[in-house]
Structures are given as C-alpha cells and as structure tokens.
Amino acid sequence: MPSIDQVARQYRSLCLSGIADHLEQLLSQAEAGDSSYLQFADCLIRHEQQQRNSKRVEQNRRRAGFPLHKSLEEFDYRFQTTISKREVNSLLDFGFIDNRDNVVFIGPPGVGKTHLAIGIGLKAIEAGYKVGFHTALGLMEALELAELKGELKKKINQLLKFDCLIIDELGYLPMNKQGMHNLFQLINALYEYRSIILTTNKAFTDWGEFFFDDNVAVPIVDRIIHHSHIFMLGGESYRLKAKLNNSY
C-alpha cells in the first residue's frame, strides 16, 4: 500500500506539483464528499489547473515591474470626477489589447493617471495577459543603454513580448535626440502589434515641447492615437490634498 508521500512524489515527478502539494487535503475532501472515481479525477486536474494559473499570474505580476500596488478598487471616483467608473470598467473586457489599441490618460500631476494605469494592468494580468511597466525616463535609459551596446533591436523585441506596455509620465522631462530616435523605434514596432497604456501631463499638441522636434513628435503621436481610447483627467492633485490634510 503506497503512502501519500510516495504518491505525491510520483505526481511531482510528472510536474504535477499542484496536486502533489495538496494531495492529502484533496483525498480528505473526496472521502468526505463520497466522490466517484471520475469526480475525484476531475477534481485533481481542476486543482492542478488552478494552481498553475495562480503561479502564472503571480509570476507575471513580478515581471511587470510595477513600482507599487494600486488596485482599481482603491481608486476614488468621488475625488476624481473627470472619469467615471463605467468608463474604466468598459476597458476591462480587454478588447483594446486584443485589438492592439492604446489607452492614453492625459492630465496634470497627481490626478490618478498612474493609479489607473497600474490598476488596469493588474486586471489584465489576472485575465491572462502579459503586462510591462516602465516610467518614460526609465524606458529611455534602458533603450539608450541597449543602443550603446548595439542591442536596441534586441531590447525592443524583449518589450514586444508583453501584450501591453505601460509607459508612465511621458512629457515630464525633455528628451535628447537619441532618446527621441529610440522611442520612435519602439513606438513604431509596437504600432498595431501590441497595446500601450500611456500617461502624460502634456496634450498631444504640446508634445513638441519635450521632443524639441515636431518632425519626431508628429509621427509618434500619429501612431499612438490612430487606434486609441483617450481620457482627459483634471482636478486637484491627490498627493497635494493628502499633504494639506496631514498638515492640519
């Protein structure tokens, strides 16, 4: 008569670690519920699938590179009234990712753009998509380093492995000529192939201010807005409000 440990090792040798890790619990549940052999077999495979999905979601969360956890459930629509919960929820069927569309949040600092981008990204990961997060500055530095190593194409191909790429805080700092060139290469590669969630404090008509060259700004804007959902956010800064409240 084999022991539970022996059977668990056999499952693990077949790379069925989800079953192996919870075999004793699954057996107890089956015995208590007087399950048939077929029901128990179905229970085992469902458990393995659930465990694998949970691990995949957790791995994709770590790979995304989010700087902090910001869920949509935490977003305060009472304070940020220029976008509605209904508008945000309309994105959560992730048709924009399936259709290779983009989502753009435009507004001043502190109004919730990054929170929304991360929250939607987390929901996308839970739905099975791969998401990558970069600040615009961090992305420019990574692309510049890759270009110096002669590996720009390789770096862009790595970024193309994500179903959706979040680019946060574009426009807060000016770019040099090489940075503009590298960003164009990336946006051009993503165009109609992968989705972008972009946050920026600049209206598209003002992008020439940080690109210093409308000849670069115009084709980048053109590729971003061609298939996009654009949301204009306004109001006061969350961070400023919190600081003022804490000062009393």
PDB file of C-alpha atoms in Angstrom:
ATOM      1  CA  MET A   1       0.000   0.000   0.000  1.00  0.00           C
ATOM      2  CA  PRO A   2       1.732   3.253  -1.132  1.00  0.00           C
ATOM      3  CA  SER A   3       1.940   6.169   1.264  1.00  0.00           C
ATOM      4  CA  ILE A   4       0.662   9.674   0.489  1.00  0.00           C
ATOM      5  CA  ASP A   5       4.255  10.921   0.342  1.00  0.00           C
ATOM      6  CA  GLN A   6       5.177   8.268  -2.222  1.00  0.00           C
ATOM      7  CA  VAL A   7       2.215   9.096  -4.433  1.00  0.00           C
ATOM      8  CA  ALA A   8       2.885  12.822  -4.065  1.00  0.00           C
ATOM      9  CA  ARG A   9       6.479  12.293  -5.233  1.00  0.00           C
ATOM     10  CA  GLN A  10       5.197  10.474  -8.300  1.00  0.00           C
ATOM     11  CA  TYR A  11       2.871  13.362  -9.142  1.00  0.00           C
ATOM     12  CA  ARG A  12       5.740  15.785  -8.631  1.00  0.00           C
ATOM     13  CA  SER A  13       7.959  13.744 -10.967  1.00  0.00           C
ATOM     14  CA  LEU A  14       5.306  14.306 -13.635  1.00  0.00           C
ATOM     15  CA  CYS A  15       5.433  18.085 -12.950  1.00  0.00           C
ATOM     16  CA  LEU A  16       2.012  17.996 -11.263  1.00  0.00           C
ATOM     17  CA  SER A  17       3.153  19.901  -8.206  1.00  0.00           C
ATOM     18  CA  GLY A  18      -0.257  21.461  -7.588  1.00  0.00           C
ATOM     19  CA  ILE A  19      -1.728  18.027  -6.948  1.00  0.00           C
ATOM     20  CA  ALA A  20       1.363  16.835  -5.084  1.00  0.00           C
ATOM     21  CA  ASP A  21       1.371  19.777  -2.686  1.00  0.00           C
ATOM     22  CA  HIS A  22      -2.277  19.311  -1.668  1.00  0.00           C
ATOM     23  CA  LEU A  23      -2.836  15.586  -2.191  1.00  0.00           C
ATOM     24  CA  GLU A  24      -3.740  14.775   1.401  1.00  0.00           C
ATOM     25  CA  GLN A  25      -6.267  17.621   1.536  1.00  0.00           C
ATOM     26  CA  LEU A  26      -7.793  16.603  -1.815  1.00  0.00           C
ATOM     27  CA  LEU A  27      -8.125  12.987  -0.674  1.00  0.00           C
ATOM     28  CA  SER A  28      -9.835  14.041   2.546  1.00  0.00           C
ATOM     29  CA  GLN A  29     -12.294  16.228   0.652  1.00  0.00           C
ATOM     30  CA  ALA A  30     -13.089  13.420  -1.787  1.00  0.00           C
ATOM     31  CA  GLU A  31     -13.659  10.920   1.011  1.00  0.00           C
ATOM     32  CA  ALA A  32     -15.850  13.359   2.973  1.00  0.00           C
ATOM     33  CA  GLY A  33     -17.906  14.119  -0.128  1.00  0.00           C
ATOM     34  CA  ASP A  34     -18.153  10.453  -1.163  1.00  0.00           C
ATOM     35  CA  SER A  35     -16.889  11.397  -4.642  1.00  0.00           C
ATOM     36  CA  SER A  36     -16.875   8.918  -7.505  1.00  0.00           C
ATOM     37  CA  TYR A  37     -13.565   8.000  -9.146  1.00  0.00           C
ATOM     38  CA  LEU A  38     -14.450  10.204 -12.123  1.00  0.00           C
ATOM     39  CA  GLN A  39     -15.338  13.161  -9.886  1.00  0.00           C
ATOM     40  CA  PHE A  40     -12.064  12.755  -7.997  1.00  0.00           C
ATOM     41  CA  ALA A  41     -10.081  12.600 -11.243  1.00  0.00           C
ATOM     42  CA  ASP A  42     -11.817  15.784 -12.399  1.00  0.00           C
ATOM     43  CA  CYS A  43     -11.110  17.434  -9.038  1.00  0.00           C
ATOM     44  CA  LEU A  44      -7.394  16.646  -9.332  1.00  0.00           C
ATOM     45  CA  ILE A  45      -6.984  18.150 -12.778  1.00  0.00           C
ATOM     46  CA  ARG A  46      -9.051  21.240 -11.909  1.00  0.00           C
ATOM     47  CA  HIS A  47      -6.900  21.822  -8.845  1.00  0.00           C
ATOM     48  CA  GLU A  48      -3.711  21.493 -10.895  1.00  0.00           C
ATOM     49  CA  GLN A  49      -5.022  23.973 -13.458  1.00  0.00           C
ATOM     50  CA  GLN A  50      -5.978  26.473 -10.732  1.00  0.00           C
ATOM     51  CA  GLN A  51      -2.570  26.202  -9.088  1.00  0.00           C
ATOM     52  CA  ARG A  52      -0.747  26.687 -12.382  1.00  0.00           C
ATOM     53  CA  ASN A  53      -2.883  29.697 -13.254  1.00  0.00           C
ATOM     54  CA  SER A  54      -2.246  31.252  -9.833  1.00  0.00           C
ATOM     55  CA  LYS A  55       1.500  30.763 -10.228  1.00  0.00           C
ATOM     56  CA  ARG A  56       1.449  32.198 -13.746  1.00  0.00           C
ATOM     57  CA  VAL A  57      -0.456  35.281 -12.583  1.00  0.00           C
ATOM     58  CA  GLU A  58       1.966  35.819  -9.696  1.00  0.00           C
ATOM     59  CA  GLN A  59       4.996  35.418 -11.991  1.00  0.00           C
ATOM     60  CA  ASN A  60       3.533  37.904 -14.479  1.00  0.00           C
ATOM     61  CA  ARG A  61       2.871  40.387 -11.658  1.00  0.00           C
ATOM     62  CA  ARG A  62       6.533  40.230 -10.645  1.00  0.00           C
ATOM     63  CA  ARG A  63       7.733  40.507 -14.248  1.00  0.00           C
ATOM     64  CA  ALA A  64       5.526  43.531 -14.883  1.00  0.00           C
ATOM     65  CA  GLY A  65       7.763  45.711 -12.716  1.00  0.00           C
ATOM     66  CA  PHE A  66       5.032  47.756 -11.049  1.00  0.00           C
ATOM     67  CA  PRO A  67       6.588  50.251  -8.616  1.00  0.00           C
ATOM     68  CA  LEU A  68       3.687  49.762  -6.188  1.00  0.00           C
ATOM     69  CA  HIS A  69       0.327  48.019  -5.929  1.00  0.00           C
ATOM     70  CA  LYS A  70      -2.601  50.221  -6.984  1.00  0.00           C
ATOM     71  CA  SER A  71      -5.891  48.397  -7.468  1.00  0.00           C
ATOM     72  CA  LEU A  72      -8.899  49.813  -9.279  1.00  0.00           C
ATOM     73  CA  GLU A  73     -10.984  49.007  -6.216  1.00  0.00           C
ATOM     74  CA  GLU A  74      -8.952  51.638  -4.323  1.00  0.00           C
ATOM     75  CA  PHE A  75      -9.484  54.374  -6.909  1.00  0.00           C
ATOM     76  CA  ASP A  76     -11.525  57.293  -5.548  1.00  0.00           C
ATOM     77  CA  TYR A  77     -14.041  58.292  -8.216  1.00  0.00           C
ATOM     78  CA  ARG A  78     -15.649  60.715  -5.751  1.00  0.00           C
ATOM     79  CA  PHE A  79     -12.482  62.821  -5.771  1.00  0.00           C
ATOM     80  CA  GLN A  80     -11.565  62.256  -9.424  1.00  0.00           C
ATOM     81  CA  THR A  81     -14.824  63.117 -11.163  1.00  0.00           C
ATOM     82  CA  THR A  82     -13.466  63.700 -14.687  1.00  0.00           C
ATOM     83  CA  ILE A  83     -13.519  59.971 -15.395  1.00  0.00           C
ATOM     84  CA  SER A  84     -16.246  57.545 -14.372  1.00  0.00           C
ATOM     85  CA  LYS A  85     -16.103  54.012 -13.067  1.00  0.00           C
ATOM     86  CA  ARG A  86     -18.215  52.989 -16.036  1.00  0.00           C
ATOM     87  CA  GLU A  87     -15.609  54.368 -18.471  1.00  0.00           C
ATOM     88  CA  VAL A  88     -12.794  52.490 -16.751  1.00  0.00           C
ATOM     89  CA  ASN A  89     -14.812  49.267 -16.487  1.00  0.00           C
ATOM     90  CA  SER A  90     -15.505  49.443 -20.218  1.00  0.00           C
ATOM     91  CA  LEU A  91     -11.797  48.691 -20.736  1.00  0.00           C
ATOM     92  CA  LEU A  92     -11.820  45.571 -18.583  1.00  0.00           C
ATOM     93  CA  ASP A  93     -13.046  43.203 -21.273  1.00  0.00           C
ATOM     94  CA  PHE A  94      -9.549  43.917 -22.677  1.00  0.00           C
ATOM     95  CA  GLY A  95     -10.816  44.282 -26.201  1.00  0.00           C
ATOM     96  CA  PHE A  96      -8.286  47.107 -26.519  1.00  0.00           C
ATOM     97  CA  ILE A  97      -5.467  44.594 -26.000  1.00  0.00           C
ATOM     98  CA  ASP A  98      -6.991  42.025 -28.344  1.00  0.00           C
ATOM     99  CA  ASN A  99      -7.426  44.741 -30.998  1.00  0.00           C
ATOM    100  CA  ARG A 100      -3.953  46.246 -30.387  1.00  0.00           C
ATOM    101  CA  ASP A 101      -5.480  49.579 -29.370  1.00  0.00           C
ATOM    102  CA  ASN A 102      -3.918  52.050 -26.948  1.00  0.00           C
ATOM    103  CA  VAL A 103      -5.207  53.767 -23.813  1.00  0.00           C
ATOM    104  CA  VAL A 104      -3.998  57.301 -23.036  1.00  0.00           C
ATOM    105  CA  PHE A 105      -4.525  59.201 -19.778  1.00  0.00           C
ATOM    106  CA  ILE A 106      -3.750  62.912 -20.080  1.00  0.00           C
ATOM    107  CA  GLY A 107      -3.745  65.289 -17.132  1.00  0.00           C
ATOM    108  CA  PRO A 108      -1.710  67.243 -14.588  1.00  0.00           C
ATOM    109  CA  PRO A 109       0.380  65.508 -11.897  1.00  0.00           C
ATOM    110  CA  GLY A 110      -1.392  63.763  -9.040  1.00  0.00           C
ATOM    111  CA  VAL A 111      -4.845  63.210 -10.561  1.00  0.00           C
ATOM    112  CA  GLY A 112      -4.702  59.408 -10.684  1.00  0.00           C
ATOM    113  CA  LYS A 113      -3.239  58.594 -14.107  1.00  0.00           C
ATOM    114  CA  THR A 114      -0.606  56.165 -12.804  1.00  0.00           C
ATOM    115  CA  HIS A 115      -3.102  54.590 -10.393  1.00  0.00           C
ATOM    116  CA  LEU A 116      -5.479  53.839 -13.270  1.00  0.00           C
ATOM    117  CA  ALA A 117      -2.687  52.514 -15.492  1.00  0.00           C
ATOM    118  CA  ILE A 118      -1.408  50.129 -12.804  1.00  0.00           C
ATOM    119  CA  GLY A 119      -4.928  49.080 -11.798  1.00  0.00           C
ATOM    120  CA  ILE A 120      -5.860  48.200 -15.383  1.00  0.00           C
ATOM    121  CA  GLY A 121      -2.513  46.444 -15.810  1.00  0.00           C
ATOM    122  CA  LEU A 122      -3.131  44.285 -12.747  1.00  0.00           C
ATOM    123  CA  LYS A 123      -6.592  43.333 -14.010  1.00  0.00           C
ATOM    124  CA  ALA A 124      -5.106  42.441 -17.397  1.00  0.00           C
ATOM    125  CA  ILE A 125      -2.585  40.127 -15.745  1.00  0.00           C
ATOM    126  CA  GLU A 126      -5.377  38.430 -13.807  1.00  0.00           C
ATOM    127  CA  ALA A 127      -7.147  37.910 -17.138  1.00  0.00           C
ATOM    128  CA  GLY A 128      -4.079  36.141 -18.548  1.00  0.00           C
ATOM    129  CA  TYR A 129      -2.248  38.926 -20.390  1.00  0.00           C
ATOM    130  CA  LYS A 130       1.413  39.875 -20.024  1.00  0.00           C
ATOM    131  CA  VAL A 131       1.988  43.482 -18.979  1.00  0.00           C
ATOM    132  CA  GLY A 132       5.178  45.504 -18.594  1.00  0.00           C
ATOM    133  CA  PHE A 133       5.505  48.774 -16.672  1.00  0.00           C
ATOM    134  CA  HIS A 134       8.139  51.463 -17.274  1.00  0.00           C
ATOM    135  CA  THR A 135       8.400  55.120 -16.425  1.00  0.00           C
ATOM    136  CA  ALA A 136       9.222  57.107 -19.540  1.00  0.00           C
ATOM    137  CA  LEU A 137      12.576  58.109 -18.012  1.00  0.00           C
ATOM    138  CA  GLY A 138      13.461  54.525 -17.070  1.00  0.00           C
ATOM    139  CA  LEU A 139      12.445  53.303 -20.507  1.00  0.00           C
ATOM    140  CA  MET A 140      14.556  55.939 -22.255  1.00  0.00           C
ATOM    141  CA  GLU A 141      17.566  55.000 -20.133  1.00  0.00           C
ATOM    142  CA  ALA A 142      17.083  51.284 -20.879  1.00  0.00           C
ATOM    143  CA  LEU A 143      16.767  51.935 -24.612  1.00  0.00           C
ATOM    144  CA  GLU A 144      19.800  54.244 -24.601  1.00  0.00           C
ATOM    145  CA  LEU A 145      21.909  51.647 -22.796  1.00  0.00           C
ATOM    146  CA  ALA A 146      20.808  48.980 -25.271  1.00  0.00           C
ATOM    147  CA  GLU A 147      21.629  51.300 -28.184  1.00  0.00           C
ATOM    148  CA  LEU A 148      25.130  51.934 -26.802  1.00  0.00           C
ATOM    149  CA  LYS A 149      25.664  48.177 -26.611  1.00  0.00           C
ATOM    150  CA  GLY A 150      24.374  47.712 -30.157  1.00  0.00           C
ATOM    151  CA  GLU A 151      21.385  45.804 -28.761  1.00  0.00           C
ATOM    152  CA  LEU A 152      18.493  48.209 -29.369  1.00  0.00           C
ATOM    153  CA  LYS A 153      16.642  45.781 -31.627  1.00  0.00           C
ATOM    154  CA  LYS A 154      17.081  43.015 -29.053  1.00  0.00           C
ATOM    155  CA  LYS A 155      15.705  45.239 -26.280  1.00  0.00           C
ATOM    156  CA  ILE A 156      12.714  46.264 -28.375  1.00  0.00           C
ATOM    157  CA  ASN A 157      11.999  42.614 -29.170  1.00  0.00           C
ATOM    158  CA  GLN A 158      12.025  41.874 -25.439  1.00  0.00           C
ATOM    159  CA  LEU A 159       9.446  44.610 -24.859  1.00  0.00           C
ATOM    160  CA  LEU A 160       7.308  43.233 -27.688  1.00  0.00           C
ATOM    161  CA  LYS A 161       6.818  40.045 -25.660  1.00  0.00           C
ATOM    162  CA  PHE A 162       4.366  41.944 -23.447  1.00  0.00           C
ATOM    163  CA  ASP A 163       0.773  42.086 -24.646  1.00  0.00           C
ATOM    164  CA  CYS A 164       0.523  45.569 -23.170  1.00  0.00           C
ATOM    165  CA  LEU A 165       3.281  48.041 -22.318  1.00  0.00           C
ATOM    166  CA  ILE A 166       2.604  50.792 -19.773  1.00  0.00           C
ATOM    167  CA  ILE A 167       4.657  53.951 -20.320  1.00  0.00           C
ATOM    168  CA  ASP A 168       4.219  56.269 -17.347  1.00  0.00           C
ATOM    169  CA  GLU A 169       4.911  60.006 -17.048  1.00  0.00           C
ATOM    170  CA  LEU A 170       5.841  60.792 -20.637  1.00  0.00           C
ATOM    171  CA  GLY A 171       6.479  64.500 -21.053  1.00  0.00           C
ATOM    172  CA  TYR A 172       7.696  65.349 -17.565  1.00  0.00           C
ATOM    173  CA  LEU A 173      11.298  65.649 -18.753  1.00  0.00           C
ATOM    174  CA  PRO A 174      12.756  66.688 -22.139  1.00  0.00           C
ATOM    175  CA  MET A 175      14.459  64.137 -24.385  1.00  0.00           C
ATOM    176  CA  ASN A 176      17.712  64.297 -26.266  1.00  0.00           C
ATOM    177  CA  LYS A 177      17.953  63.453 -29.968  1.00  0.00           C
ATOM    178  CA  GLN A 178      18.989  59.848 -29.416  1.00  0.00           C
ATOM    179  CA  GLY A 179      16.212  59.315 -26.880  1.00  0.00           C
ATOM    180  CA  MET A 180      13.652  60.589 -29.402  1.00  0.00           C
ATOM    181  CA  HIS A 181      15.019  58.253 -32.064  1.00  0.00           C
ATOM    182  CA  ASN A 182      14.940  55.249 -29.733  1.00  0.00           C
ATOM    183  CA  LEU A 183      11.386  55.980 -28.591  1.00  0.00           C
ATOM    184  CA  PHE A 184      10.232  56.278 -32.187  1.00  0.00           C
ATOM    185  CA  GLN A 185      11.779  52.896 -32.958  1.00  0.00           C
ATOM    186  CA  LEU A 186       9.872  51.346 -30.057  1.00  0.00           C
ATOM    187  CA  ILE A 187       6.522  53.022 -30.811  1.00  0.00           C
ATOM    188  CA  ASN A 188       6.861  52.069 -34.464  1.00  0.00           C
ATOM    189  CA  ALA A 189       7.489  48.423 -33.508  1.00  0.00           C
ATOM    190  CA  LEU A 190       4.515  48.393 -31.120  1.00  0.00           C
ATOM    191  CA  TYR A 191       2.167  50.048 -33.620  1.00  0.00           C
ATOM    192  CA  GLU A 192      -0.762  47.741 -34.481  1.00  0.00           C
ATOM    193  CA  TYR A 193       1.165  44.824 -32.916  1.00  0.00           C
ATOM    194  CA  ARG A 194       0.949  45.456 -29.171  1.00  0.00           C
ATOM    195  CA  SER A 195      -1.071  47.770 -26.917  1.00  0.00           C
ATOM    196  CA  ILE A 196       0.220  50.751 -24.946  1.00  0.00           C
ATOM    197  CA  ILE A 197      -1.199  52.366 -21.832  1.00  0.00           C
ATOM    198  CA  LEU A 198       0.319  55.831 -21.730  1.00  0.00           C
ATOM    199  CA  THR A 199       0.156  58.506 -19.040  1.00  0.00           C
ATOM    200  CA  THR A 200       1.262  62.035 -19.817  1.00  0.00           C
ATOM    201  CA  ASN A 201       0.893  65.551 -18.461  1.00  0.00           C
ATOM    202  CA  LYS A 202       1.011  67.069 -21.939  1.00  0.00           C
ATOM    203  CA  ALA A 203      -1.743  67.392 -24.534  1.00  0.00           C
ATOM    204  CA  PHE A 204      -0.676  65.945 -27.891  1.00  0.00           C
ATOM    205  CA  THR A 205      -0.413  69.444 -29.363  1.00  0.00           C
ATOM    206  CA  ASP A 206       2.300  70.220 -26.805  1.00  0.00           C
ATOM    207  CA  TRP A 207       4.497  67.174 -27.403  1.00  0.00           C
ATOM    208  CA  GLY A 208       6.925  69.257 -29.409  1.00  0.00           C
ATOM    209  CA  GLU A 209       7.929  70.916 -26.102  1.00  0.00           C
ATOM    210  CA  PHE A 210       9.710  67.855 -24.737  1.00  0.00           C
ATOM    211  CA  PHE A 211      10.674  66.300 -28.075  1.00  0.00           C
ATOM    212  CA  PHE A 212      12.095  69.631 -29.342  1.00  0.00           C
ATOM    213  CA  ASP A 213      11.237  68.412 -32.831  1.00  0.00           C
ATOM    214  CA  ASP A 214       7.772  68.258 -34.372  1.00  0.00           C
ATOM    215  CA  ASN A 215       9.172  66.008 -37.105  1.00  0.00           C
ATOM    216  CA  VAL A 216       9.592  63.333 -34.412  1.00  0.00           C
ATOM    217  CA  ALA A 217       6.597  64.227 -32.256  1.00  0.00           C
ATOM    218  CA  VAL A 218       4.043  64.096 -35.076  1.00  0.00           C
ATOM    219  CA  PRO A 219       4.722  60.523 -36.286  1.00  0.00           C
ATOM    220  CA  ILE A 220       4.858  59.253 -32.675  1.00  0.00           C
ATOM    221  CA  VAL A 221       1.548  60.939 -31.828  1.00  0.00           C
ATOM    222  CA  ASP A 222       0.051  59.652 -35.077  1.00  0.00           C
ATOM    223  CA  ARG A 223       0.891  56.045 -34.225  1.00  0.00           C
ATOM    224  CA  ILE A 224      -0.321  56.340 -30.634  1.00  0.00           C
ATOM    225  CA  ILE A 225      -3.692  57.974 -31.315  1.00  0.00           C
ATOM    226  CA  HIS A 226      -4.567  56.060 -34.521  1.00  0.00           C
ATOM    227  CA  HIS A 227      -6.223  53.281 -32.506  1.00  0.00           C
ATOM    228  CA  SER A 228      -6.693  54.683 -29.031  1.00  0.00           C
ATOM    229  CA  HIS A 229      -9.030  55.408 -26.132  1.00  0.00           C
ATOM    230  CA  ILE A 230      -8.156  58.872 -24.802  1.00  0.00           C
ATOM    231  CA  PHE A 231      -9.168  60.137 -21.359  1.00  0.00           C
ATOM    232  CA  MET A 232      -8.616  63.708 -20.208  1.00  0.00           C
ATOM    233  CA  LEU A 233      -8.262  63.915 -16.421  1.00  0.00           C
ATOM    234  CA  GLY A 234      -8.419  67.126 -14.421  1.00  0.00           C
ATOM    235  CA  GLY A 235      -8.999  68.353 -10.908  1.00  0.00           C
ATOM    236  CA  GLU A 236      -6.760  68.723  -7.885  1.00  0.00           C
ATOM    237  CA  SER A 237      -3.780  66.549  -7.006  1.00  0.00           C
ATOM    238  CA  TYR A 238      -4.444  63.573  -4.725  1.00  0.00           C
ATOM    239  CA  ARG A 239      -0.987  63.941  -3.223  1.00  0.00           C
ATOM    240  CA  LEU A 240      -1.399  67.665  -2.595  1.00  0.00           C
ATOM    241  CA  LYS A 241      -4.777  67.041  -0.965  1.00  0.00           C
ATOM    242  CA  ALA A 242      -3.304  64.370   1.325  1.00  0.00           C
ATOM    243  CA  LYS A 243      -0.387  66.627   2.283  1.00  0.00           C
ATOM    244  CA  LEU A 244      -2.697  69.514   3.099  1.00  0.00           C
ATOM    245  CA  ASN A 245      -4.968  67.265   5.167  1.00  0.00           C
ATOM    246  CA  ASN A 246      -1.997  65.928   7.100  1.00  0.00           C
ATOM    247  CA  SER A 247      -0.771  69.440   7.849  1.00  0.00           C
ATOM    248  CA  TYR A 248      -3.831  70.285   9.914  1.00  0.00           C
TER     249      TYR A 248
END
